[in-house]
Coordinates of C-alpha atoms in Angstrom, one line a residue:
X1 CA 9.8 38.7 49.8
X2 CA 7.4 36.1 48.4
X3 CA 7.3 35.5 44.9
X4 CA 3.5 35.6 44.8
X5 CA 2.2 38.8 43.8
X6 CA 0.7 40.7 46.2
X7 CA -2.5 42.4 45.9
X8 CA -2.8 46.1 46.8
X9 CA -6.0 47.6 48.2
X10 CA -9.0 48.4 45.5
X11 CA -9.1 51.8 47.0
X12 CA -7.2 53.9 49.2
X13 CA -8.4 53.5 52.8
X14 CA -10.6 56.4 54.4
X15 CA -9.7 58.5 57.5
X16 CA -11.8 59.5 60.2
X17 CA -13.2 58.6 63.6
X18 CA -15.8 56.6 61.5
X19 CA -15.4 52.7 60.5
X20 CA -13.3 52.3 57.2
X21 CA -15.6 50.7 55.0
X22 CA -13.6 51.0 52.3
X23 CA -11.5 48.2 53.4
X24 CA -14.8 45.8 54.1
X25 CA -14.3 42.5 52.2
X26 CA -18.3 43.1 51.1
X27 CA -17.5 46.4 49.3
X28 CA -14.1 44.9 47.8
X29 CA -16.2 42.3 46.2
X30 CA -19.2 44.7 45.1
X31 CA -16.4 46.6 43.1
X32 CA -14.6 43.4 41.7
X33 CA -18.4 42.6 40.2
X34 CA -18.7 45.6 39.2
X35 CA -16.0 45.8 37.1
X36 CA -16.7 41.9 35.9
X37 CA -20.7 43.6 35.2
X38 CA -19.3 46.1 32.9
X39 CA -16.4 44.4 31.4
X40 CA -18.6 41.6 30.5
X41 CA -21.9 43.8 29.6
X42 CA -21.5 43.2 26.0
X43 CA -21.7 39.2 26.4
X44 CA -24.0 39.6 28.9
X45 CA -26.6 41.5 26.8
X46 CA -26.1 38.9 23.5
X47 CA -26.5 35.9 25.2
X48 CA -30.1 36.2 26.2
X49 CA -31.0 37.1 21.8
X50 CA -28.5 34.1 20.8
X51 CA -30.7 31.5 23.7
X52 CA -33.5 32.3 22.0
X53 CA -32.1 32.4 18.1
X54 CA -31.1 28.9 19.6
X55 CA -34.0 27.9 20.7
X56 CA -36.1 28.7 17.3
X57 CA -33.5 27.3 15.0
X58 CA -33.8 24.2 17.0
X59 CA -37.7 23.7 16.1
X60 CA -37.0 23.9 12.1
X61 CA -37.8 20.6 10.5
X62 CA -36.3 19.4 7.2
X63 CA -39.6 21.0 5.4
X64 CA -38.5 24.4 6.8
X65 CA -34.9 24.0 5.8
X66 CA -35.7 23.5 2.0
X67 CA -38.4 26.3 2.1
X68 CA -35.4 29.4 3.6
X69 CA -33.3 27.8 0.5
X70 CA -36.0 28.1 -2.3
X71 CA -36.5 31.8 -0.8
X72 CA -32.8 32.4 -1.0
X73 CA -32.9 31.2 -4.5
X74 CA -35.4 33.7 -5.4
X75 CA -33.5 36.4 -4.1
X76 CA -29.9 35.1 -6.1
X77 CA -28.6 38.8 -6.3
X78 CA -29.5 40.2 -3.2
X79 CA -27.7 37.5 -1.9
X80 CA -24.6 38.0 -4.3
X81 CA -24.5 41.6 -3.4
X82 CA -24.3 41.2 0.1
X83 CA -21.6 38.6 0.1
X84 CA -19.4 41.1 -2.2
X85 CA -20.0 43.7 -0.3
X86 CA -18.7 41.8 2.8
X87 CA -16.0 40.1 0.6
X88 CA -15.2 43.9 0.0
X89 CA -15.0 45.5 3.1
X90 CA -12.9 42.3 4.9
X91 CA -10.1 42.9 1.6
X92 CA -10.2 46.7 2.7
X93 CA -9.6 45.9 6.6
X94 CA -7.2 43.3 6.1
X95 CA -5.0 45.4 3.6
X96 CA -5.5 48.6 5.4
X97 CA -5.0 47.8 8.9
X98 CA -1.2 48.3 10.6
X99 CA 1.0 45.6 10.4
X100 CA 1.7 43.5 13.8
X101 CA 4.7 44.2 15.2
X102 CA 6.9 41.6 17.3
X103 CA 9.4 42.0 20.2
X104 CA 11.7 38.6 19.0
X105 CA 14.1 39.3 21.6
X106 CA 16.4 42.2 23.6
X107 CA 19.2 42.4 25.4
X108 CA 20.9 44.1 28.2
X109 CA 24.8 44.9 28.7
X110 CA 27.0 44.2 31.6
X111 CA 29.7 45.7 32.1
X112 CA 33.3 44.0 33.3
X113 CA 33.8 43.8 36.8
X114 CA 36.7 45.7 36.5
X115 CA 34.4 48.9 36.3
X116 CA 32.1 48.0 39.2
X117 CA 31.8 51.2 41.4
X118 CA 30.9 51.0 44.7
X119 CA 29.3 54.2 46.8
X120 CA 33.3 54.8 48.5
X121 CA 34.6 54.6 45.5
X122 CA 32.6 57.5 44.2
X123 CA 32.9 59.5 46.9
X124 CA 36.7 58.4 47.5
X125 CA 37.2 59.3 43.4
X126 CA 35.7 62.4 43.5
X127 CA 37.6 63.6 46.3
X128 CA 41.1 62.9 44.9
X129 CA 39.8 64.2 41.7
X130 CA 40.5 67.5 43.6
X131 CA 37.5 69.8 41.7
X132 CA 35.0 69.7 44.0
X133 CA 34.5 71.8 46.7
X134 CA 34.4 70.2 50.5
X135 CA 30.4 71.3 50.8
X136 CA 29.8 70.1 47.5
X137 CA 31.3 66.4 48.0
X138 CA 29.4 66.7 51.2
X139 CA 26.6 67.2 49.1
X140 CA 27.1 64.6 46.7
X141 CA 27.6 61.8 49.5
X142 CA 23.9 63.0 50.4
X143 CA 22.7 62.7 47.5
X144 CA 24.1 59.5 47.1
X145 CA 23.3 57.9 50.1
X146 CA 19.5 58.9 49.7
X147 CA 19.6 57.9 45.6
X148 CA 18.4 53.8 45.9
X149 CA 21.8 52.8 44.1
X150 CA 24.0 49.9 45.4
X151 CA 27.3 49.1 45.5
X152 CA 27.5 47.4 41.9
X153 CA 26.6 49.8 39.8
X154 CA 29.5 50.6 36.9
X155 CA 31.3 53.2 35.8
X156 CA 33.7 53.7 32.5
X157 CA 37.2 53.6 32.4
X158 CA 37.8 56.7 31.4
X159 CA 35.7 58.1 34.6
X160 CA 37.2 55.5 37.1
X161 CA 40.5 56.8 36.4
X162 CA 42.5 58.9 38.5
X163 CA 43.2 61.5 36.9
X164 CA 40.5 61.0 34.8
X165 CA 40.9 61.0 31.2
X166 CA 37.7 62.2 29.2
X167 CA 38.2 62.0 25.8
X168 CA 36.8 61.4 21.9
X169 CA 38.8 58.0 21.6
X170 CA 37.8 56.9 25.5
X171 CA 34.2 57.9 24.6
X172 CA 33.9 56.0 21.2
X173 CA 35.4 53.1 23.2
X174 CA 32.6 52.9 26.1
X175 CA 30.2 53.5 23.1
X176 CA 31.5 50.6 21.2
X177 CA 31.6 48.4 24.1
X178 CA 27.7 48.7 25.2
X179 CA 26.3 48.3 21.6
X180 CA 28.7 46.5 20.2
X181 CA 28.2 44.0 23.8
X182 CA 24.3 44.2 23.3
X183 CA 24.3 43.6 19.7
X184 CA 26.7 40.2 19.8
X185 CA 24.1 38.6 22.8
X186 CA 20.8 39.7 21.0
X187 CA 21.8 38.3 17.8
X188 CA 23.6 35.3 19.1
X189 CA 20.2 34.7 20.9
X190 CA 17.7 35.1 18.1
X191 CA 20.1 33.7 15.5
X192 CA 19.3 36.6 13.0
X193 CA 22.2 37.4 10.4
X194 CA 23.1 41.1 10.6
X195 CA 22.7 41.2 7.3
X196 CA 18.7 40.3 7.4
X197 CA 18.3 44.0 9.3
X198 CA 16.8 46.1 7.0
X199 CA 16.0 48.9 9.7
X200 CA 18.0 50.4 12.3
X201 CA 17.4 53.1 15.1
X202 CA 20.3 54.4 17.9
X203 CA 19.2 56.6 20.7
X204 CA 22.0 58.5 22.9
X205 CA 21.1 61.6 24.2
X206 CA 24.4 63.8 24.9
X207 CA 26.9 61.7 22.7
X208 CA 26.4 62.1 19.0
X209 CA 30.2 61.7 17.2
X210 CA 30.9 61.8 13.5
X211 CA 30.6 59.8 12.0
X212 CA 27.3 58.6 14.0
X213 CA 26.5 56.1 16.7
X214 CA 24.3 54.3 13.8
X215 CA 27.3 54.2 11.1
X216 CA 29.5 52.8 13.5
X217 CA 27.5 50.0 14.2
X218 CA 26.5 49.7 10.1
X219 CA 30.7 49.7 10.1
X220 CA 31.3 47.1 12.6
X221 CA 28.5 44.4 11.8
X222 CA 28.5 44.9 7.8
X223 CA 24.9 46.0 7.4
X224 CA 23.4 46.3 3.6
X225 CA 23.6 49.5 1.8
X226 CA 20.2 50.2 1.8
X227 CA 19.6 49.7 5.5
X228 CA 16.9 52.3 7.1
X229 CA 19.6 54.2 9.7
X230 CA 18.3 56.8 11.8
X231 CA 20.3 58.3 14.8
X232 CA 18.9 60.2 17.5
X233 CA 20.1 62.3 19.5
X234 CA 19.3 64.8 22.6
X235 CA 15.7 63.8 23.3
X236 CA 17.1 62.4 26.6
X237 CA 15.8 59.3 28.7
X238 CA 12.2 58.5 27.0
X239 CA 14.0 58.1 24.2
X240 CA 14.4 54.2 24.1
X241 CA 10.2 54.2 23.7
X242 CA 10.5 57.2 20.9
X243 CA 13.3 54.7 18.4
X244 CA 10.4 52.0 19.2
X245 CA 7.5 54.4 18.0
X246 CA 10.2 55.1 15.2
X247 CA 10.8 51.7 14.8
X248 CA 7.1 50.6 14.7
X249 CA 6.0 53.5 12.4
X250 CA 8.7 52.2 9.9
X251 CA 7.9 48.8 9.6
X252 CA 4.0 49.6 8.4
X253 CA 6.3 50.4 5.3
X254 CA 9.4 47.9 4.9
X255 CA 6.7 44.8 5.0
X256 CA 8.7 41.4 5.4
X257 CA 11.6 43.4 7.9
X258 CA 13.8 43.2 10.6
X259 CA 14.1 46.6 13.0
X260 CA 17.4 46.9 15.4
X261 CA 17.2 49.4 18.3
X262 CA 19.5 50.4 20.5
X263 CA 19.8 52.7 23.4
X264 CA 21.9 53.8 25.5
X265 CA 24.0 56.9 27.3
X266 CA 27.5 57.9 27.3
X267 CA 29.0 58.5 30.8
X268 CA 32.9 59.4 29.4
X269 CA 32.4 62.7 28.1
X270 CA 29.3 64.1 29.9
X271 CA 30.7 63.6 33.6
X272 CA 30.5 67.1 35.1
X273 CA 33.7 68.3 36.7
X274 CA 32.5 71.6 38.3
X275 CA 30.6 72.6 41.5
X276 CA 27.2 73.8 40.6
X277 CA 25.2 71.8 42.5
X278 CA 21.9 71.5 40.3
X279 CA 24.5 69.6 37.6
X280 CA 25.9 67.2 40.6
X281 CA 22.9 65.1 40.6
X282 CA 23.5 63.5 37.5
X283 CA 26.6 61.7 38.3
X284 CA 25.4 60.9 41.8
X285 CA 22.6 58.9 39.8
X286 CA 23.6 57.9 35.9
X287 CA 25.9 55.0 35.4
X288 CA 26.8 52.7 32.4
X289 CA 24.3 51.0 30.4
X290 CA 22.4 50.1 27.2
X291 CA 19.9 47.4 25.3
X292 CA 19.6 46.3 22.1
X293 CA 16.0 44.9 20.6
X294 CA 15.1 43.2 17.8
X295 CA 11.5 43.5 16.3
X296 CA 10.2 42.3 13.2
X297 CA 6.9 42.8 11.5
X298 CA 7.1 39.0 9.8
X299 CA 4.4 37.2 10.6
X300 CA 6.8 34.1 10.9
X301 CA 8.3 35.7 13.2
X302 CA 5.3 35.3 15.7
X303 CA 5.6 31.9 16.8
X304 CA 8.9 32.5 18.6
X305 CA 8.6 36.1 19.4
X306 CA 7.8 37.5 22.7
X307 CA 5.9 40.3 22.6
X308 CA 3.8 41.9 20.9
X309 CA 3.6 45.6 20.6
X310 CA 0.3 47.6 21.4
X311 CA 0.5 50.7 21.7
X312 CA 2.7 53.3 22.0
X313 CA 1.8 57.2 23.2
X314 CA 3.8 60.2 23.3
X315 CA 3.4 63.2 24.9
X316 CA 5.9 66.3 24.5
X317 CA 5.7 69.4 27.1
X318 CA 8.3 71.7 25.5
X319 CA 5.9 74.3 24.3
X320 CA 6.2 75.0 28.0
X321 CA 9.1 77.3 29.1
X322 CA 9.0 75.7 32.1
X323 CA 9.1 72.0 31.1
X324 CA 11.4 72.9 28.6
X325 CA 13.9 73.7 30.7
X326 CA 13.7 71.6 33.6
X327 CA 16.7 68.9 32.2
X328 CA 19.2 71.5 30.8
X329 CA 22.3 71.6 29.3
X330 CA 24.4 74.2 29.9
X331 CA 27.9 75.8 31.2
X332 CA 28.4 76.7 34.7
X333 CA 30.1 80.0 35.5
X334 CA 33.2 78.6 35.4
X335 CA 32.6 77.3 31.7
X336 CA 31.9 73.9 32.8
X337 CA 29.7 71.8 30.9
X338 CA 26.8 69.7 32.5
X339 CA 22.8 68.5 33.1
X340 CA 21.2 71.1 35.4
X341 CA 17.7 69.3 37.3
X342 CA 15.2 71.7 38.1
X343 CA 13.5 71.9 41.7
X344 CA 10.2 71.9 39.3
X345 CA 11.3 68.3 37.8
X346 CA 8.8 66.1 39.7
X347 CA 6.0 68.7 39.2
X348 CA 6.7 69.0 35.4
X349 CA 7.3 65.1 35.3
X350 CA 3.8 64.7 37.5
X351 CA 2.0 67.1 34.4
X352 CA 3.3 65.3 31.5
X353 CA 2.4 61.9 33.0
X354 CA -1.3 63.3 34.1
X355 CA -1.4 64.3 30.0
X356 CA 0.0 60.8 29.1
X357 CA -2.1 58.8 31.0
X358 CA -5.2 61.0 29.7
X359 CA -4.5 59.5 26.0
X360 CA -3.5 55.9 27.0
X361 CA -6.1 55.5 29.6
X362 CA -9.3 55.0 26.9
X363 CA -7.2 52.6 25.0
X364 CA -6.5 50.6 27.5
X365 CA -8.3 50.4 30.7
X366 CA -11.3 48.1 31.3
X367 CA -15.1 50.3 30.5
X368 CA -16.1 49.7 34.1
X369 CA -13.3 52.0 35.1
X370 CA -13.9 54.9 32.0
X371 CA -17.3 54.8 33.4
X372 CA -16.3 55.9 37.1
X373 CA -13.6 58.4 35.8
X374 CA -16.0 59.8 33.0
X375 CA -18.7 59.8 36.2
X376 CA -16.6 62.2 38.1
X377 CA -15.8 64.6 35.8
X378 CA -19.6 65.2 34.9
X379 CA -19.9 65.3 38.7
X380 CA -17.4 67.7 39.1
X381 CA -17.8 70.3 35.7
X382 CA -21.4 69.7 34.9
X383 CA -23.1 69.6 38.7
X384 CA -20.2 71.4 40.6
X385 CA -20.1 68.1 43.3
X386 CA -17.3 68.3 45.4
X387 CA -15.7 65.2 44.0
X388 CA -12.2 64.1 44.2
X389 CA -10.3 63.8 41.0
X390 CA -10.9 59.4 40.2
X391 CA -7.6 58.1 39.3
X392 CA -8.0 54.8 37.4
X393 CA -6.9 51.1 38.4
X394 CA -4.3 50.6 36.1
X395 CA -3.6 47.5 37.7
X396 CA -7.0 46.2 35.8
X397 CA -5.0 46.8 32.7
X398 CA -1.5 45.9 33.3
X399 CA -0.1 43.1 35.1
X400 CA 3.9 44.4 35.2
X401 CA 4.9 48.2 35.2
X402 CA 8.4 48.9 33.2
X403 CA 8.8 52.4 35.2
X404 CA 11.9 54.3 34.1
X405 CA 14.8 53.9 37.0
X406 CA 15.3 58.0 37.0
X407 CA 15.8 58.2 40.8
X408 CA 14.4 56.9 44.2
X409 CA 12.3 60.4 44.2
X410 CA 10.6 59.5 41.0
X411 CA 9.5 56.0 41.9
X412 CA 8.0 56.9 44.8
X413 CA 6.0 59.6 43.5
X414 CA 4.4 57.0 40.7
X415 CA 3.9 54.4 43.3
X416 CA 1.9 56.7 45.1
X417 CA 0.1 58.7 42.3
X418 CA -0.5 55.3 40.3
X419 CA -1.6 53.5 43.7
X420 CA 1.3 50.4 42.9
X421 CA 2.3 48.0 45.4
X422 CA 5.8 47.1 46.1
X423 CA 5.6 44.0 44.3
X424 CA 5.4 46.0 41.4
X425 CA 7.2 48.3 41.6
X426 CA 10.2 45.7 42.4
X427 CA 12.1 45.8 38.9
X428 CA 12.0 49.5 39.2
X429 CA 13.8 49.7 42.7
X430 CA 16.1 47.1 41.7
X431 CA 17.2 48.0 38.4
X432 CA 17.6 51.8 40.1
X433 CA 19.8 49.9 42.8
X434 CA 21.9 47.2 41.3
X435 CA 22.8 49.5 37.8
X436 CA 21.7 52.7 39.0
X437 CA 19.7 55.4 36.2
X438 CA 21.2 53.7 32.9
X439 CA 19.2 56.5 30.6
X440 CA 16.4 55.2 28.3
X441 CA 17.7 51.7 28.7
X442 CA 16.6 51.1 32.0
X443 CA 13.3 49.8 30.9
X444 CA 15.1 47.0 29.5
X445 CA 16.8 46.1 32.3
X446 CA 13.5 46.1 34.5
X447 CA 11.7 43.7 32.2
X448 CA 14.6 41.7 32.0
X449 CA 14.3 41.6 35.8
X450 CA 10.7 40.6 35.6
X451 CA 11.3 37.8 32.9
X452 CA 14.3 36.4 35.3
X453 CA 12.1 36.1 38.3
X454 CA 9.2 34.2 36.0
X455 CA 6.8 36.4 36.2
X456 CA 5.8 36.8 32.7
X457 CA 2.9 34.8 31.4
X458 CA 1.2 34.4 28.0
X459 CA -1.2 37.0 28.0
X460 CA 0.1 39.4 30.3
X461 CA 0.7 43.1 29.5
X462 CA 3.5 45.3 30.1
X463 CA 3.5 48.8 30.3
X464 CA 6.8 50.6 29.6
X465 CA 6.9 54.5 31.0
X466 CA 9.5 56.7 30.9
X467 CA 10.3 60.4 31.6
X468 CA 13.2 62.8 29.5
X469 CA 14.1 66.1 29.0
X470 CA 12.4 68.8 26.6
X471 CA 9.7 67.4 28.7
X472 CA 8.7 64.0 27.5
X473 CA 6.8 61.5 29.3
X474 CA 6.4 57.9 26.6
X475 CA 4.5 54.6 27.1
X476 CA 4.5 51.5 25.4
X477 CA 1.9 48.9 25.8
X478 CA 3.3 44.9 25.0
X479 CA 1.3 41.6 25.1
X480 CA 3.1 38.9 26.4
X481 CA 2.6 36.4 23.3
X482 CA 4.7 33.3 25.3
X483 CA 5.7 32.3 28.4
X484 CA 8.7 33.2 29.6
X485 CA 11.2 31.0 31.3
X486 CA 13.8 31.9 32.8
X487 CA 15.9 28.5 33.0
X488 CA 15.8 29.3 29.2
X489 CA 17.3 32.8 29.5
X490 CA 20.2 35.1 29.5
X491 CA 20.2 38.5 30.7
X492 CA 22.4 39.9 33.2
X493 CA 20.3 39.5 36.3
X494 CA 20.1 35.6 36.1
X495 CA 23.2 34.8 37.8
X496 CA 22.2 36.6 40.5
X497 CA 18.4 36.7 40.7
X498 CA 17.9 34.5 43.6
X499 CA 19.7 37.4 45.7
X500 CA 16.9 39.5 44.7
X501 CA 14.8 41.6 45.8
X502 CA 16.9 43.2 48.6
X503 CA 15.9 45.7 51.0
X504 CA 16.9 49.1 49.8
X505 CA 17.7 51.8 52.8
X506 CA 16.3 54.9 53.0
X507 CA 19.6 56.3 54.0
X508 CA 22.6 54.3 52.9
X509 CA 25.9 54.0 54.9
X510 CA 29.1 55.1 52.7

C-alpha cells in the first residue's frame, strides 16, 4: 500500500438506475467550498470592516493625530477605567483557565520471543490442555481464524505452559514484566528521574493484588512519599483514556508536575479454562500487552513534548441493564471463572458511541458540518421530512483515528458507521493483528504504529476511541505539537515497519 494517504469519498455514493451524482467532481468541489465558506465565515465577514478601518486610518494627517490624543486626554479616566477593566478580566482568564496538559512521551512493551504464539500453537495448546470439549476447540479455531490476529502475537508463561500453571506469583511476574518493561523505555527516553513523578495512575481491569499494581511500581522505582497513587481497577478496556481524564483532571491541581500512566491487562490468572462458549472469545482475542505515558502540565515541558491533550469525553451506559451486562464476569456452571460477550455487544457498543460522538462532535468538528447535522434534525423533528439521519465528516476534524483493537468485528462496524478509509483505519487492523486485543493499551500501540510509519505532523489531531465493559465508550482528542520522526524513535513496531501494512485474510488458515 502507498504511503500517501488516501482520500475516501465526501459522501456515500447513491444507488439507483439514475446517474450517481454524488460522485461528480463538480459536487465534490461545491461541498469542499462549502465547508471552506463556513469555516472561514468569520474572517470572511471582518475583513470587508478592517478594509475600510484601513482605508480611513490611512487618510489622518499629523493634525488629526494630535487632535484623537488631546480628546483622549480629556477623557483621562474613562480611559483608565477601561484599561483596568481589561487588565482585570485577562488576570481572571489567565488564572482561571485549565492548565495545558502535555503528552512528553509513551511507550509500548514487547514481549520476549520466547512467548510469541502463533495461531497452531493456540489451538495445538488448548487441545493438550485436555478441558475443552472437541466442538468447543472447533469453535475456538473459528473464532480464531475469523479474529484479524497473526502469528506473533504473545502469550505469558504461565499460559504457554503445558500444563499450565496459573497462579498469584506467575501473575505478579507477567504484571511486573509489562510495567516494569514500559516504565524503564519511557523513562530512559524522556530522561525524567522517577523521583520527579509526583502523580501516578495504573489501570488493569481483572488483576488487582495486594498490595496494588500502583504500590508495586512506587516499590520497585522508589517514588516520593507523597506521590498522587490511584489504582484502578474493573472498568475494563476504555480504561487507559479514563487514568488520562484522571490524570488530566489531577494536574489542574499539582501545578509544576509530572503524571505516570500505565495500562495494561493480565492474561495469567484470567485465562478461562471451561467450555461455555460466550467466555471462549476472550482468549481467542486478548494477548499480552501494556503502555506507560508520561504527561506533565509544565510549561517547559512543551518545547519537547509531543502532544498536547484536548479533550477528553466520557460516556458510561451502565444505568442500562442491558449495557451493563454485555462484558460479564461470571462462573460457568461448572464453577469456572471467565468474561462472558453478549450477542448485544456491537449493538450496545454502536449506542454508547452514537451518545459519545453526540458530546464530542460540537467541540470539535468544523461549523460547516454542525450546520448540515443541526439542518437535518430540524428537518426531521420540526417539518417531519423524510431525512436520513447526517452523520458528520470526522475526517474534517481528525487526521489519524486511535480506534481500540477489540476485534475484527468492531473495526469494521466503525469504519463503516464513521465512513473511514482503509488507510485509516491501518494502525487499527495492524495493532489487532501483529499483538492482537492488548486491553486499554492498544491505543498506544496504534499511535505508535502511526508515529513509526511518519505520519504524524505538527498540527495534526488524533482521536483516541475506545470501548469497555459496564458500558463505556471514551475519547481523547491530542494536537500533534512536533513532528514526529521516526528515524528518531523507539517503539516496538520500528524494527519491523517496513513489513507493514500486510494484507489481513478474511479467513485465516491454522
Amino acid at each position: 500500500m502507498e504511503e500517501t494517504k488516501t482520500k475516501a469519498p465526501l459522501l456515500a455514493p447513491s444507488s439507483g438506475k439514475f446517474p450517481d451524482y454524488k460522485k461528480s467532481i463538480k459536487l465534490k468541489y461545491v461541498k469542499l467550498g462549502y465547508h471552506y465558506l463556513i469555516t472561514h465565515a468569520m474572517y470572511l465577514f471582518i475583513t470587508p470592516f478592517v478594509i475600510v478601518i484601513a482605508a480611513q486610518m490611512s487618510t489622518w494627517s499629523l493634525p488629526d493625530l494630535y487632535e484623537l490624543w488631546d480628546n483622549l486626554q480629556y477623557n483621562l479616566i474613562s480611559v483608565i477605567l477601561c484599561s483596568s477593566l481589561i487588565v482585570f478580566i485577562s488576570t481572571i482568564y489567565f488564572l482561571t483557565r485549565p492548565r495545558p496538559v502535555y503528552l512528553v512521551d509513551f511507550s509500548c512493551y514487547k514481549p520476549d520471543e520466547a512467548q510469541r504464539c502463533t495461531m497452531k500453537t493456540f489451538i495445538d495448546q488448548s487441545e493438550m490442555v485436555g478441558s475443552f470439549a472437541k466442538e468447543n476447540l472447533e469453535f475456538q479455531r473459528k473464532i480464531l481464524q475469523r479474529s484479524g490476529l497473526g502469528d506473533n502475537t504473545y502469550l505469558p508463561e504461565a499460559v504457554l505452559n503445558i500444563p499450565p500453571n496459573p497462579s498469584m506469583k506467575e501473575a505478579r511476574k507477567e504484571a511486573e514484566a509489562v510495567m516494569f518493561g514500559a516504565i524503564d523505555e519511557l523513562l530512559a527516553k524522556t530522561k525524567v528521574k522517577a523521583k520527579d513523578i509526583g502523580i501516578l495512575v495504573v489501570n488493569c481491569s481483572l488483576f488487582n493484588p495486594t498490595p496494588s499494581l500502583s504500590a508495586m511500581i512506587i516499590n520497585h522505582y522508589k517514588l516520593r512519599g507523597n506521590v498522587a497513587s490511584y489504582n484502578l481497577g474493573g472498568m475494563g478496556c476504555s480504561a487507559g483514556l479514563i487514568s488520562i481524564d484522571l490524570a488530566k483532571k489531577l494536574l489542574q491541581f499539582h501545578p509544576n508536575s509530572y503524571a505516570l500512566v500505565v495500562s495494561m491487562e493480565n492474561i495469567t490468572l484470567n485465562w478461562y479454562f471451561g467450555n461455555d462458549r460466550s467466555k471462549l472469545v476472550s482468549n481467542c482475542l486478548f494477548r499480552m500487552g501494556g503502555a506507560a505515558i508520561l504527561l506533565s502540565n509544565k510549561f517547559s515541558e512543551k518545547r519537547r513534548s509531543k502532544y498536547q491533550l484536548v479533550h477528553t469525553v466520557r460516556t458510561h451506559k451502565g444505568a442500562d441493564d442491558k449495557c451493563y451486562a454485555c462484558v460479564f464476569q461470571e462462573e460457568d456452571a461448572d464453577g469456572k471463572i471467565g468474561v462472558s460477550l453478549s450477542k448485544e455487544l456491537m449493538a450496545v457498543a454502536g449506542d454508547a458511541l452514537k451518545t459519545n460522538i453526540t458530546t464530542l462532535g460540537p467541540l470539535v468538528l468544523p461549523m460547516s458540518e454542525q450546520l448540515l447535522f443541526f439542518a437535518t434534525l430540524v428537518g426531521k423533528k420540526l417539518f417531519k421530512m423524510k431525512l436520513k439521519p447526517y452523520i458528520p465528516d470526522f475526517k474534517l476534524a481528525f487526521d489519524h483515528f486511535c480506534i481500540h483493537a477489540g476485534g475484527r468485528a468492531v473495526l469494521d462496524e466503525l469504519e463503516k458507521n464513521l465512513q473511514l478509509s482503509e488507510w485509516h483505519m491501518e494502525p487499527s487492523r495492524m495493532t489487532l493483528h501483529r499483538f492482537g486485543n492488548t486491553s486499554s493499551s492498544s491505543l498506544w500501540y496504534e499511535l505508535a504504529y502511526t508515529e513509526a510509519k511518519g505520519r504524524v505532523k505538527r498540527g495534526h489531531r488524533v482521536w483516541q476511541i475506545a470501548f469497555g465493559s459496564g458500558f463505556k465508550c471514551n475519547s481523547a482528542v491530542w494536537k500533534a505539537l512536533r513532528t514526529v520522526k521516526p528515524a528518531k524513535e523507539k517503539n516496538p513496531w520500528m524494527s519491523e515497519i517496513d513489513k507493514f501494512p500486510v494484507e489481513v485474510p478474511k479467513v485465516a488458515n491454522i
